[in-house]
Each structure stands twice: as structure tokens, then as C-alpha cells.
Amino acid sequence: MAVMTTTFWIVILALAVLLATVAATWLGLPALSRQQRPWIRRVFGLPVTIVLVLVLAACGRATSEKTVRKLAGSPESLKARQEVELANRDVIAVWDAETPLTLGLVVLEDVCVGGSAKELFFPTGSDRYKIKCTMSVAAYFGADPRRMADTIDGVLSAGDRTGPPIPFDHEFHYARTVVDYYRGKTGNPQGPGTREPTELFGGTTLTLSWDQVRSGNTGEVIEEPRPCSPHDPPVRRCLNEPASTSVADLRREYGMVFKITMPVTNYFTVWK
């Protein structure tokens, strides 16, 4: 911070000297013709522009790695991180206890990134904060593909009982239609000629997705989690629990896989 402040005032001093020089030169010149004045403005305008750019750069540098690590490990960050992680794990526990699904794998990614230097062109907003930490959580469950209708209907019944942790219930018309589709009572809820349903959206809460089971070997299936970034707490955490379990393992054991995806949570930000 001291270095940034010193640089800022050096640039300000240089700008002041340059402007004073320009003013003195301008006042000391005899009356200029109209043809000469634009040339003078261009000559002095370029260095002024350069200095202004340097001032803006000095006012907003990228957050150093040391500062990112310090802020990511602060008590405020640790408290916010723990609260968000526990809230997500509580939701997963409700799904495991209340629905017909069997929990097999939990994946958590937690990343803190530093803010960028002042963005002069194509701003993204990353120059407005010193650090931003986000967390994403997903859980994978095994299920019997021969009982699709009962499984999804069981999820809706669980939602009737629990409310928000399971944002799908029997008031959700599309979900009821999906159940009827798997019972053979109605056509594809997405319309004739469309693919087999693969998910239910819970608005801003979570998404439930599953393997297609009526399309044979050509059906879409839940993919493996993406490879973890290097585990480097408190800046980066990537957990696969249990580490030895894959989505393919769950599919082999149970027949098919369901997945709930929680929305990415921005749990800690320090503004510049």
C-alpha cells in the first residue's frame, strides 16, 4: 500500500510539472496562427494523455498473491466459508435422508481470486474488489433405473414434507408430467419428437438432473466432475468425497445416477 501511495504521488507531481510547463510555454509564445494551434495541442496532448493513463494505473493495481492469501485466511472469510459449506451439506443431508436417492459422492470447489488492475477497456468489474471467494457444490446419487417414476415421485413427496431444501413437490406441474411420462401415462412432457427429460430446475435454489434411461447406449448421462484445481487452502479447495468414488462407480453399483447442483455462492468479497 505504501509503494502504491508513493507511486501515485510521484505521478501526480509529474503531471503537475508537465501541466505547469505547458502553461508557461503556451503563455510565452507569441500569438499563434490558427494553423499552428492544433499542432501545439497535439504535441502537448500526447504526454498529458500518457500521464493520465499512468495515474489511473497507479490508482488501481491488481491484488497481490500475498494479499489474496491473507484475506482468504481472515476470520471473516473463514466464518463465511464455513457457514456456506455447512448450509450446502445440510441440503445434501436432507436429500439423502428424505428421498429414495442414495448419496454416493459430494464435490466441492472453493476458490478465492484477487481483483484485477484498473480496467480501462472492456471492464468486467474485477477491478472493483480486492478479493472475491466463491463456492460450488454438487452431490451425486445412485438409483434404480427400473423405478424412475417412483424415484422422481418420491422426490416430489419429500418436497411436500420438507419444503425449501427440496424445491420440487406435487404442485410442480412439469414434474408431475415427468412422473406420468415414466409411468407410460403420457407422452414426452417437452413435446413430440423431443428427447427424454433429464432435469428439473428449482429456480435459484438447485437443479436436479439424471441419466437418460430410455435411449439405450445413445442416451445422455451425468458426466464425471471436472478435474480438481490444485488444492491450496485457503485460496483454493477442491474436495471429492469419497476421493476413490467416481460417477461411473455409482452407475455400475446402482444402475443410474442423479445429481443435484447447488448455485455458485459468492460468499466473501472485499471491495477496493
PDB file of C-alpha atoms in Angstrom:
ATOM      1  CA  MET A   1       0.000   0.000   0.000  1.00  0.00           C
ATOM      2  CA  ALA A   2       2.889   2.387   0.826  1.00  0.00           C
ATOM      3  CA  VAL A   3       4.503   1.687  -2.551  1.00  0.00           C
ATOM      4  CA  MET A   4       1.217   2.338  -4.343  1.00  0.00           C
ATOM      5  CA  THR A   5       0.730   5.635  -2.476  1.00  0.00           C
ATOM      6  CA  THR A   6       4.281   6.782  -3.258  1.00  0.00           C
ATOM      7  CA  THR A   7       3.880   5.926  -6.933  1.00  0.00           C
ATOM      8  CA  PHE A   8       0.585   7.764  -7.058  1.00  0.00           C
ATOM      9  CA  TRP A   9       2.050  10.989  -5.688  1.00  0.00           C
ATOM     10  CA  ILE A  10       5.099  10.760  -7.955  1.00  0.00           C
ATOM     11  CA  VAL A  11       2.804  10.517 -10.959  1.00  0.00           C
ATOM     12  CA  ILE A  12       0.676  13.397  -9.671  1.00  0.00           C
ATOM     13  CA  LEU A  13       3.822  15.524  -9.235  1.00  0.00           C
ATOM     14  CA  ALA A  14       4.985  14.663 -12.746  1.00  0.00           C
ATOM     15  CA  LEU A  15       1.585  15.623 -14.116  1.00  0.00           C
ATOM     16  CA  ALA A  16       1.650  18.926 -12.238  1.00  0.00           C
ATOM     17  CA  VAL A  17       5.138  19.744 -13.554  1.00  0.00           C
ATOM     18  CA  LEU A  18       4.098  18.855 -17.087  1.00  0.00           C
ATOM     19  CA  LEU A  19       0.970  20.992 -16.923  1.00  0.00           C
ATOM     20  CA  ALA A  20       2.936  23.900 -15.482  1.00  0.00           C
ATOM     21  CA  THR A  21       5.472  23.594 -18.290  1.00  0.00           C
ATOM     22  CA  VAL A  22       2.731  23.510 -20.887  1.00  0.00           C
ATOM     23  CA  ALA A  23       1.074  26.578 -19.389  1.00  0.00           C
ATOM     24  CA  ALA A  24       4.326  28.523 -19.218  1.00  0.00           C
ATOM     25  CA  THR A  25       5.245  27.605 -22.763  1.00  0.00           C
ATOM     26  CA  TRP A  26       1.797  28.476 -24.058  1.00  0.00           C
ATOM     27  CA  LEU A  27       1.764  31.867 -22.325  1.00  0.00           C
ATOM     28  CA  GLY A  28       5.278  32.627 -23.504  1.00  0.00           C
ATOM     29  CA  LEU A  29       4.501  32.016 -27.135  1.00  0.00           C
ATOM     30  CA  PRO A  30       3.579  34.913 -29.387  1.00  0.00           C
ATOM     31  CA  ALA A  31       0.185  34.964 -30.988  1.00  0.00           C
ATOM     32  CA  LEU A  32      -0.185  31.741 -32.936  1.00  0.00           C
ATOM     33  CA  SER A  33      -1.873  31.321 -36.215  1.00  0.00           C
ATOM     34  CA  ARG A  34      -4.883  29.047 -36.491  1.00  0.00           C
ATOM     35  CA  GLN A  35      -2.728  26.538 -38.380  1.00  0.00           C
ATOM     36  CA  GLN A  36      -0.138  26.378 -35.559  1.00  0.00           C
ATOM     37  CA  ARG A  37      -2.522  25.946 -32.611  1.00  0.00           C
ATOM     38  CA  PRO A  38      -3.805  22.431 -33.470  1.00  0.00           C
ATOM     39  CA  TRP A  39      -0.191  21.289 -33.841  1.00  0.00           C
ATOM     40  CA  ILE A  40       0.701  22.664 -30.411  1.00  0.00           C
ATOM     41  CA  ARG A  41      -2.304  20.927 -28.859  1.00  0.00           C
ATOM     42  CA  ARG A  42      -1.277  17.607 -30.385  1.00  0.00           C
ATOM     43  CA  VAL A  43       2.327  17.940 -29.193  1.00  0.00           C
ATOM     44  CA  PHE A  44       1.369  18.661 -25.603  1.00  0.00           C
ATOM     45  CA  GLY A  45      -1.758  16.500 -25.570  1.00  0.00           C
ATOM     46  CA  LEU A  46       0.080  13.199 -26.079  1.00  0.00           C
ATOM     47  CA  PRO A  47       2.269  13.341 -22.942  1.00  0.00           C
ATOM     48  CA  VAL A  48      -0.682  14.590 -20.902  1.00  0.00           C
ATOM     49  CA  THR A  49      -2.716  11.588 -22.050  1.00  0.00           C
ATOM     50  CA  ILE A  50       0.129   9.219 -21.197  1.00  0.00           C
ATOM     51  CA  VAL A  51       0.468  10.663 -17.707  1.00  0.00           C
ATOM     52  CA  LEU A  52      -3.287  10.400 -17.134  1.00  0.00           C
ATOM     53  CA  VAL A  53      -3.176   6.718 -18.076  1.00  0.00           C
ATOM     54  CA  LEU A  54      -0.308   6.209 -15.620  1.00  0.00           C
ATOM     55  CA  VAL A  55      -2.325   7.930 -12.902  1.00  0.00           C
ATOM     56  CA  LEU A  56      -5.264   5.595 -13.476  1.00  0.00           C
ATOM     57  CA  ALA A  57      -2.954   2.594 -13.403  1.00  0.00           C
ATOM     58  CA  ALA A  58      -1.365   3.765 -10.160  1.00  0.00           C
ATOM     59  CA  CYS A  59      -4.788   4.164  -8.583  1.00  0.00           C
ATOM     60  CA  GLY A  60      -5.853   0.559  -9.164  1.00  0.00           C
ATOM     61  CA  ARG A  61      -3.333  -2.248  -9.240  1.00  0.00           C
ATOM     62  CA  ALA A  62      -4.108  -5.944  -9.215  1.00  0.00           C
ATOM     63  CA  THR A  63      -4.308  -7.539  -5.775  1.00  0.00           C
ATOM     64  CA  SER A  64      -1.058  -9.280  -4.912  1.00  0.00           C
ATOM     65  CA  GLU A  65      -0.992 -13.023  -4.260  1.00  0.00           C
ATOM     66  CA  LYS A  66       0.170 -12.342  -0.707  1.00  0.00           C
ATOM     67  CA  THR A  67      -2.827 -10.094  -0.040  1.00  0.00           C
ATOM     68  CA  VAL A  68      -5.228 -12.619  -1.583  1.00  0.00           C
ATOM     69  CA  ARG A  69      -3.907 -15.357   0.686  1.00  0.00           C
ATOM     70  CA  LYS A  70      -4.093 -13.100   3.742  1.00  0.00           C
ATOM     71  CA  LEU A  71      -7.688 -12.047   3.064  1.00  0.00           C
ATOM     72  CA  ALA A  72      -8.762 -15.595   2.153  1.00  0.00           C
ATOM     73  CA  GLY A  73      -7.487 -16.782   5.528  1.00  0.00           C
ATOM     74  CA  SER A  74      -9.012 -13.955   7.545  1.00  0.00           C
ATOM     75  CA  PRO A  75     -11.504 -14.757  10.331  1.00  0.00           C
ATOM     76  CA  GLU A  76     -14.302 -13.110   8.347  1.00  0.00           C
ATOM     77  CA  SER A  77     -13.599 -15.243   5.290  1.00  0.00           C
ATOM     78  CA  LEU A  78     -13.278 -18.453   7.308  1.00  0.00           C
ATOM     79  CA  LYS A  79     -16.587 -17.788   9.066  1.00  0.00           C
ATOM     80  CA  ALA A  80     -18.437 -17.063   5.812  1.00  0.00           C
ATOM     81  CA  ARG A  81     -16.866 -20.113   4.151  1.00  0.00           C
ATOM     82  CA  GLN A  82     -17.908 -22.419   6.967  1.00  0.00           C
ATOM     83  CA  GLU A  83     -21.480 -21.108   7.004  1.00  0.00           C
ATOM     84  CA  VAL A  84     -21.956 -21.615   3.260  1.00  0.00           C
ATOM     85  CA  GLU A  85     -20.384 -25.063   3.265  1.00  0.00           C
ATOM     86  CA  LEU A  86     -22.498 -26.242   6.202  1.00  0.00           C
ATOM     87  CA  ALA A  87     -25.664 -24.895   4.572  1.00  0.00           C
ATOM     88  CA  ASN A  88     -24.928 -26.842   1.388  1.00  0.00           C
ATOM     89  CA  ARG A  89     -24.097 -30.000   3.311  1.00  0.00           C
ATOM     90  CA  ASP A  90     -27.345 -29.676   5.263  1.00  0.00           C
ATOM     91  CA  VAL A  91     -29.285 -29.605   1.988  1.00  0.00           C
ATOM     92  CA  ILE A  92     -27.474 -32.721   0.770  1.00  0.00           C
ATOM     93  CA  ALA A  93     -28.215 -34.485   4.061  1.00  0.00           C
ATOM     94  CA  VAL A  94     -31.936 -33.763   3.656  1.00  0.00           C
ATOM     95  CA  TRP A  95     -31.919 -35.201   0.140  1.00  0.00           C
ATOM     96  CA  ASP A  96     -30.114 -38.303   1.350  1.00  0.00           C
ATOM     97  CA  ALA A  97     -32.480 -38.821   4.285  1.00  0.00           C
ATOM     98  CA  GLU A  98     -35.824 -37.905   2.716  1.00  0.00           C
ATOM     99  CA  THR A  99     -35.695 -39.041  -0.918  1.00  0.00           C
ATOM    100  CA  PRO A 100     -35.360 -42.520  -2.482  1.00  0.00           C
ATOM    101  CA  LEU A 101     -31.906 -41.498  -3.759  1.00  0.00           C
ATOM    102  CA  THR A 102     -28.707 -42.925  -2.256  1.00  0.00           C
ATOM    103  CA  LEU A 103     -25.866 -40.459  -1.749  1.00  0.00           C
ATOM    104  CA  GLY A 104     -22.594 -41.601  -3.271  1.00  0.00           C
ATOM    105  CA  LEU A 105     -20.366 -38.598  -3.996  1.00  0.00           C
ATOM    106  CA  VAL A 106     -20.040 -34.943  -2.953  1.00  0.00           C
ATOM    107  CA  VAL A 107     -17.895 -32.476  -4.898  1.00  0.00           C
ATOM    108  CA  LEU A 108     -16.971 -29.064  -3.503  1.00  0.00           C
ATOM    109  CA  GLU A 109     -14.930 -26.325  -5.177  1.00  0.00           C
ATOM    110  CA  ASP A 110     -13.932 -23.215  -3.260  1.00  0.00           C
ATOM    111  CA  VAL A 111     -11.850 -20.514  -4.967  1.00  0.00           C
ATOM    112  CA  CYS A 112     -10.691 -17.035  -3.941  1.00  0.00           C
ATOM    113  CA  VAL A 113      -9.397 -14.708  -6.655  1.00  0.00           C
ATOM    114  CA  GLY A 114      -7.781 -11.305  -6.440  1.00  0.00           C
ATOM    115  CA  GLY A 115      -9.079  -8.221  -8.174  1.00  0.00           C
ATOM    116  CA  SER A 116      -7.509  -7.020 -11.395  1.00  0.00           C
ATOM    117  CA  ALA A 117      -5.735  -3.767 -12.132  1.00  0.00           C
ATOM    118  CA  LYS A 118      -7.807  -0.806 -13.276  1.00  0.00           C
ATOM    119  CA  GLU A 119      -9.716  -1.854 -16.389  1.00  0.00           C
ATOM    120  CA  LEU A 120      -9.526   0.952 -18.926  1.00  0.00           C
ATOM    121  CA  PHE A 121     -11.106  -1.008 -21.763  1.00  0.00           C
ATOM    122  CA  PHE A 122     -13.826  -3.694 -21.744  1.00  0.00           C
ATOM    123  CA  PRO A 123     -14.453  -3.531 -17.969  1.00  0.00           C
ATOM    124  CA  THR A 124     -15.656  -6.706 -16.263  1.00  0.00           C
ATOM    125  CA  GLY A 125     -15.903  -5.317 -12.743  1.00  0.00           C
ATOM    126  CA  SER A 126     -12.974  -7.355 -11.429  1.00  0.00           C
ATOM    127  CA  ASP A 127     -11.065  -4.132 -10.709  1.00  0.00           C
ATOM    128  CA  ARG A 128     -13.649  -3.118  -8.108  1.00  0.00           C
ATOM    129  CA  TYR A 129     -12.707  -5.700  -5.482  1.00  0.00           C
ATOM    130  CA  LYS A 130      -9.546  -6.836  -3.702  1.00  0.00           C
ATOM    131  CA  ILE A 131     -10.754 -10.422  -3.368  1.00  0.00           C
ATOM    132  CA  LYS A 132     -13.817 -12.472  -4.210  1.00  0.00           C
ATOM    133  CA  CYS A 133     -14.461 -16.000  -2.937  1.00  0.00           C
ATOM    134  CA  THR A 134     -16.988 -18.392  -4.465  1.00  0.00           C
ATOM    135  CA  MET A 135     -18.104 -21.925  -3.680  1.00  0.00           C
ATOM    136  CA  SER A 136     -19.846 -24.526  -5.825  1.00  0.00           C
ATOM    137  CA  VAL A 137     -21.229 -27.821  -4.523  1.00  0.00           C
ATOM    138  CA  ALA A 138     -22.762 -30.831  -6.263  1.00  0.00           C
ATOM    139  CA  ALA A 139     -23.932 -34.201  -4.968  1.00  0.00           C
ATOM    140  CA  TYR A 140     -24.291 -37.452  -6.912  1.00  0.00           C
ATOM    141  CA  PHE A 141     -26.772 -40.179  -6.010  1.00  0.00           C
ATOM    142  CA  GLY A 142     -27.403 -43.712  -7.178  1.00  0.00           C
ATOM    143  CA  ALA A 143     -30.848 -45.037  -8.140  1.00  0.00           C
ATOM    144  CA  ASP A 144     -32.573 -47.968  -9.841  1.00  0.00           C
ATOM    145  CA  PRO A 145     -33.352 -47.102 -13.494  1.00  0.00           C
ATOM    146  CA  ARG A 146     -36.311 -49.512 -13.443  1.00  0.00           C
ATOM    147  CA  ARG A 147     -38.061 -47.348 -10.855  1.00  0.00           C
ATOM    148  CA  MET A 148     -37.720 -43.916 -12.453  1.00  0.00           C
ATOM    149  CA  ALA A 149     -41.343 -42.906 -11.899  1.00  0.00           C
ATOM    150  CA  ASP A 150     -41.334 -43.991  -8.258  1.00  0.00           C
ATOM    151  CA  THR A 151     -37.981 -42.311  -7.651  1.00  0.00           C
ATOM    152  CA  ILE A 152     -38.998 -38.910  -9.033  1.00  0.00           C
ATOM    153  CA  ASP A 153     -42.404 -39.177  -7.381  1.00  0.00           C
ATOM    154  CA  GLY A 154     -40.584 -39.935  -4.122  1.00  0.00           C
ATOM    155  CA  VAL A 155     -38.543 -36.753  -4.570  1.00  0.00           C
ATOM    156  CA  LEU A 156     -41.779 -34.774  -5.007  1.00  0.00           C
ATOM    157  CA  SER A 157     -43.262 -36.369  -1.889  1.00  0.00           C
ATOM    158  CA  ALA A 158     -40.124 -35.439   0.038  1.00  0.00           C
ATOM    159  CA  GLY A 159     -40.508 -31.873  -1.220  1.00  0.00           C
ATOM    160  CA  ASP A 160     -44.104 -31.871   0.036  1.00  0.00           C
ATOM    161  CA  ARG A 161     -42.777 -32.670   3.514  1.00  0.00           C
ATOM    162  CA  THR A 162     -39.581 -30.637   3.739  1.00  0.00           C
ATOM    163  CA  GLY A 163     -40.139 -27.539   1.651  1.00  0.00           C
ATOM    164  CA  PRO A 164     -37.127 -25.422   0.555  1.00  0.00           C
ATOM    165  CA  PRO A 165     -34.279 -27.960   0.893  1.00  0.00           C
ATOM    166  CA  ILE A 166     -36.114 -29.939  -1.804  1.00  0.00           C
ATOM    167  CA  PRO A 167     -37.684 -27.317  -4.110  1.00  0.00           C
ATOM    168  CA  PHE A 168     -39.787 -29.845  -6.058  1.00  0.00           C
ATOM    169  CA  ASP A 169     -43.211 -31.012  -4.902  1.00  0.00           C
ATOM    170  CA  HIS A 170     -46.507 -32.201  -6.342  1.00  0.00           C
ATOM    171  CA  GLU A 171     -47.569 -28.626  -7.074  1.00  0.00           C
ATOM    172  CA  PHE A 172     -44.883 -28.534  -9.770  1.00  0.00           C
ATOM    173  CA  HIS A 173     -46.914 -29.389 -12.876  1.00  0.00           C
ATOM    174  CA  TYR A 174     -43.970 -30.202 -15.131  1.00  0.00           C
ATOM    175  CA  ALA A 175     -42.508 -32.568 -12.528  1.00  0.00           C
ATOM    176  CA  ARG A 176     -45.832 -34.410 -12.242  1.00  0.00           C
ATOM    177  CA  THR A 177     -45.882 -34.737 -16.032  1.00  0.00           C
ATOM    178  CA  VAL A 178     -42.381 -36.232 -15.947  1.00  0.00           C
ATOM    179  CA  VAL A 179     -43.603 -38.839 -13.459  1.00  0.00           C
ATOM    180  CA  ASP A 180     -46.574 -39.665 -15.718  1.00  0.00           C
ATOM    181  CA  TYR A 181     -44.197 -39.918 -18.675  1.00  0.00           C
ATOM    182  CA  TYR A 182     -42.097 -42.550 -16.910  1.00  0.00           C
ATOM    183  CA  ARG A 183     -45.267 -44.378 -15.852  1.00  0.00           C
ATOM    184  CA  GLY A 184     -46.295 -44.504 -19.501  1.00  0.00           C
ATOM    185  CA  LYS A 185     -49.421 -42.411 -18.943  1.00  0.00           C
ATOM    186  CA  THR A 186     -48.450 -39.516 -21.201  1.00  0.00           C
ATOM    187  CA  GLY A 187     -46.053 -38.537 -23.943  1.00  0.00           C
ATOM    188  CA  ASN A 188     -42.836 -36.630 -23.592  1.00  0.00           C
ATOM    189  CA  PRO A 189     -43.549 -33.540 -21.455  1.00  0.00           C
ATOM    190  CA  GLN A 190     -41.319 -31.475 -23.736  1.00  0.00           C
ATOM    191  CA  GLY A 191     -43.426 -32.316 -26.781  1.00  0.00           C
ATOM    192  CA  PRO A 192     -43.463 -34.888 -29.603  1.00  0.00           C
ATOM    193  CA  GLY A 193     -40.097 -35.765 -31.084  1.00  0.00           C
ATOM    194  CA  THR A 194     -38.103 -34.257 -28.223  1.00  0.00           C
ATOM    195  CA  ARG A 195     -35.514 -36.014 -26.136  1.00  0.00           C
ATOM    196  CA  GLU A 196     -36.162 -37.799 -22.871  1.00  0.00           C
ATOM    197  CA  PRO A 197     -36.320 -35.410 -19.888  1.00  0.00           C
ATOM    198  CA  THR A 198     -33.059 -35.026 -17.997  1.00  0.00           C
ATOM    199  CA  GLU A 199     -33.615 -32.383 -15.324  1.00  0.00           C
ATOM    200  CA  LEU A 200     -35.833 -30.304 -13.084  1.00  0.00           C
ATOM    201  CA  PHE A 201     -34.979 -26.675 -12.372  1.00  0.00           C
ATOM    202  CA  GLY A 202     -35.511 -25.305  -8.897  1.00  0.00           C
ATOM    203  CA  GLY A 203     -35.169 -21.658  -9.852  1.00  0.00           C
ATOM    204  CA  THR A 204     -32.373 -20.036  -7.869  1.00  0.00           C
ATOM    205  CA  THR A 205     -32.043 -22.948  -5.433  1.00  0.00           C
ATOM    206  CA  LEU A 206     -30.737 -26.031  -7.223  1.00  0.00           C
ATOM    207  CA  THR A 207     -31.079 -28.279 -10.263  1.00  0.00           C
ATOM    208  CA  LEU A 208     -31.879 -31.997 -10.273  1.00  0.00           C
ATOM    209  CA  SER A 209     -30.553 -33.919 -13.275  1.00  0.00           C
ATOM    210  CA  TRP A 210     -30.324 -37.606 -14.165  1.00  0.00           C
ATOM    211  CA  ASP A 211     -29.192 -40.179 -16.717  1.00  0.00           C
ATOM    212  CA  GLN A 212     -31.452 -40.850 -19.664  1.00  0.00           C
ATOM    213  CA  VAL A 213     -32.657 -44.435 -19.314  1.00  0.00           C
ATOM    214  CA  ARG A 214     -34.887 -44.895 -22.366  1.00  0.00           C
ATOM    215  CA  SER A 215     -32.309 -44.107 -25.026  1.00  0.00           C
ATOM    216  CA  GLY A 216     -30.035 -47.112 -24.615  1.00  0.00           C
ATOM    217  CA  ASN A 217     -26.350 -46.516 -25.231  1.00  0.00           C
ATOM    218  CA  THR A 218     -27.061 -43.224 -27.022  1.00  0.00           C
ATOM    219  CA  GLY A 219     -28.681 -41.511 -24.048  1.00  0.00           C
ATOM    220  CA  GLU A 220     -27.165 -38.593 -22.199  1.00  0.00           C
ATOM    221  CA  VAL A 221     -25.673 -39.437 -18.830  1.00  0.00           C
ATOM    222  CA  ILE A 222     -24.318 -37.464 -15.904  1.00  0.00           C
ATOM    223  CA  GLU A 223     -20.674 -36.657 -16.549  1.00  0.00           C
ATOM    224  CA  GLU A 224     -17.767 -37.075 -14.190  1.00  0.00           C
ATOM    225  CA  PRO A 225     -16.840 -33.982 -12.152  1.00  0.00           C
ATOM    226  CA  ARG A 226     -14.203 -31.865 -13.815  1.00  0.00           C
ATOM    227  CA  PRO A 227     -10.645 -32.404 -12.537  1.00  0.00           C
ATOM    228  CA  CYS A 228      -9.854 -30.584  -9.331  1.00  0.00           C
ATOM    229  CA  SER A 229      -7.687 -27.494  -9.392  1.00  0.00           C
ATOM    230  CA  PRO A 230      -4.609 -27.730  -7.134  1.00  0.00           C
ATOM    231  CA  HIS A 231      -5.721 -27.962  -3.507  1.00  0.00           C
ATOM    232  CA  ASP A 232      -4.171 -24.907  -1.851  1.00  0.00           C
ATOM    233  CA  PRO A 233      -6.252 -23.665   1.093  1.00  0.00           C
ATOM    234  CA  PRO A 234      -7.354 -21.095   1.968  1.00  0.00           C
ATOM    235  CA  VAL A 235      -7.135 -19.795  -1.615  1.00  0.00           C
ATOM    236  CA  ARG A 236      -8.278 -22.956  -3.411  1.00  0.00           C
ATOM    237  CA  ARG A 237     -10.053 -26.042  -2.107  1.00  0.00           C
ATOM    238  CA  CYS A 238     -11.317 -28.943  -4.165  1.00  0.00           C
ATOM    239  CA  LEU A 239     -12.903 -31.896  -2.377  1.00  0.00           C
ATOM    240  CA  ASN A 240     -14.236 -35.161  -3.799  1.00  0.00           C
ATOM    241  CA  GLU A 241     -15.840 -37.182  -1.015  1.00  0.00           C
ATOM    242  CA  PRO A 242     -15.029 -40.019  -1.084  1.00  0.00           C
ATOM    243  CA  ALA A 243     -11.986 -39.426  -3.265  1.00  0.00           C
ATOM    244  CA  SER A 244     -11.974 -43.015  -4.529  1.00  0.00           C
ATOM    245  CA  THR A 245     -15.545 -42.889  -5.910  1.00  0.00           C
ATOM    246  CA  SER A 246     -16.460 -41.868  -9.456  1.00  0.00           C
ATOM    247  CA  VAL A 247     -19.776 -41.305 -11.204  1.00  0.00           C
ATOM    248  CA  ALA A 248     -19.106 -44.440 -13.235  1.00  0.00           C
ATOM    249  CA  ASP A 249     -18.736 -46.390  -9.972  1.00  0.00           C
ATOM    250  CA  LEU A 250     -22.182 -45.234  -8.837  1.00  0.00           C
ATOM    251  CA  ARG A 251     -23.691 -46.143 -12.193  1.00  0.00           C
ATOM    252  CA  ARG A 252     -22.215 -49.635 -12.027  1.00  0.00           C
ATOM    253  CA  GLU A 253     -23.472 -50.144  -8.482  1.00  0.00           C
ATOM    254  CA  TYR A 254     -26.988 -48.694  -8.738  1.00  0.00           C
ATOM    255  CA  GLY A 255     -27.770 -48.655 -12.456  1.00  0.00           C
ATOM    256  CA  MET A 256     -28.099 -44.885 -12.937  1.00  0.00           C
ATOM    257  CA  VAL A 257     -27.054 -41.561 -11.433  1.00  0.00           C
ATOM    258  CA  PHE A 258     -28.936 -38.479 -10.230  1.00  0.00           C
ATOM    259  CA  LYS A 259     -27.180 -35.188  -9.498  1.00  0.00           C
ATOM    260  CA  ILE A 260     -28.157 -32.094  -7.563  1.00  0.00           C
ATOM    261  CA  THR A 261     -26.249 -28.918  -8.376  1.00  0.00           C
ATOM    262  CA  MET A 262     -26.337 -26.007  -5.973  1.00  0.00           C
ATOM    263  CA  PRO A 263     -25.928 -22.496  -7.397  1.00  0.00           C
ATOM    264  CA  VAL A 264     -22.473 -20.960  -7.138  1.00  0.00           C
ATOM    265  CA  THR A 265     -22.320 -18.832  -3.988  1.00  0.00           C
ATOM    266  CA  ASN A 266     -20.277 -15.644  -3.762  1.00  0.00           C
ATOM    267  CA  TYR A 267     -19.679 -15.788  -0.024  1.00  0.00           C
ATOM    268  CA  PHE A 268     -16.900 -13.262   0.632  1.00  0.00           C
ATOM    269  CA  THR A 269     -15.887 -10.027  -1.104  1.00  0.00           C
ATOM    270  CA  VAL A 270     -13.595  -7.191  -0.052  1.00  0.00           C
ATOM    271  CA  TRP A 271     -14.093  -4.081  -2.150  1.00  0.00           C
ATOM    272  CA  LYS A 272     -11.282  -1.721  -3.065  1.00  0.00           C
TER     273      LYS A 272
END
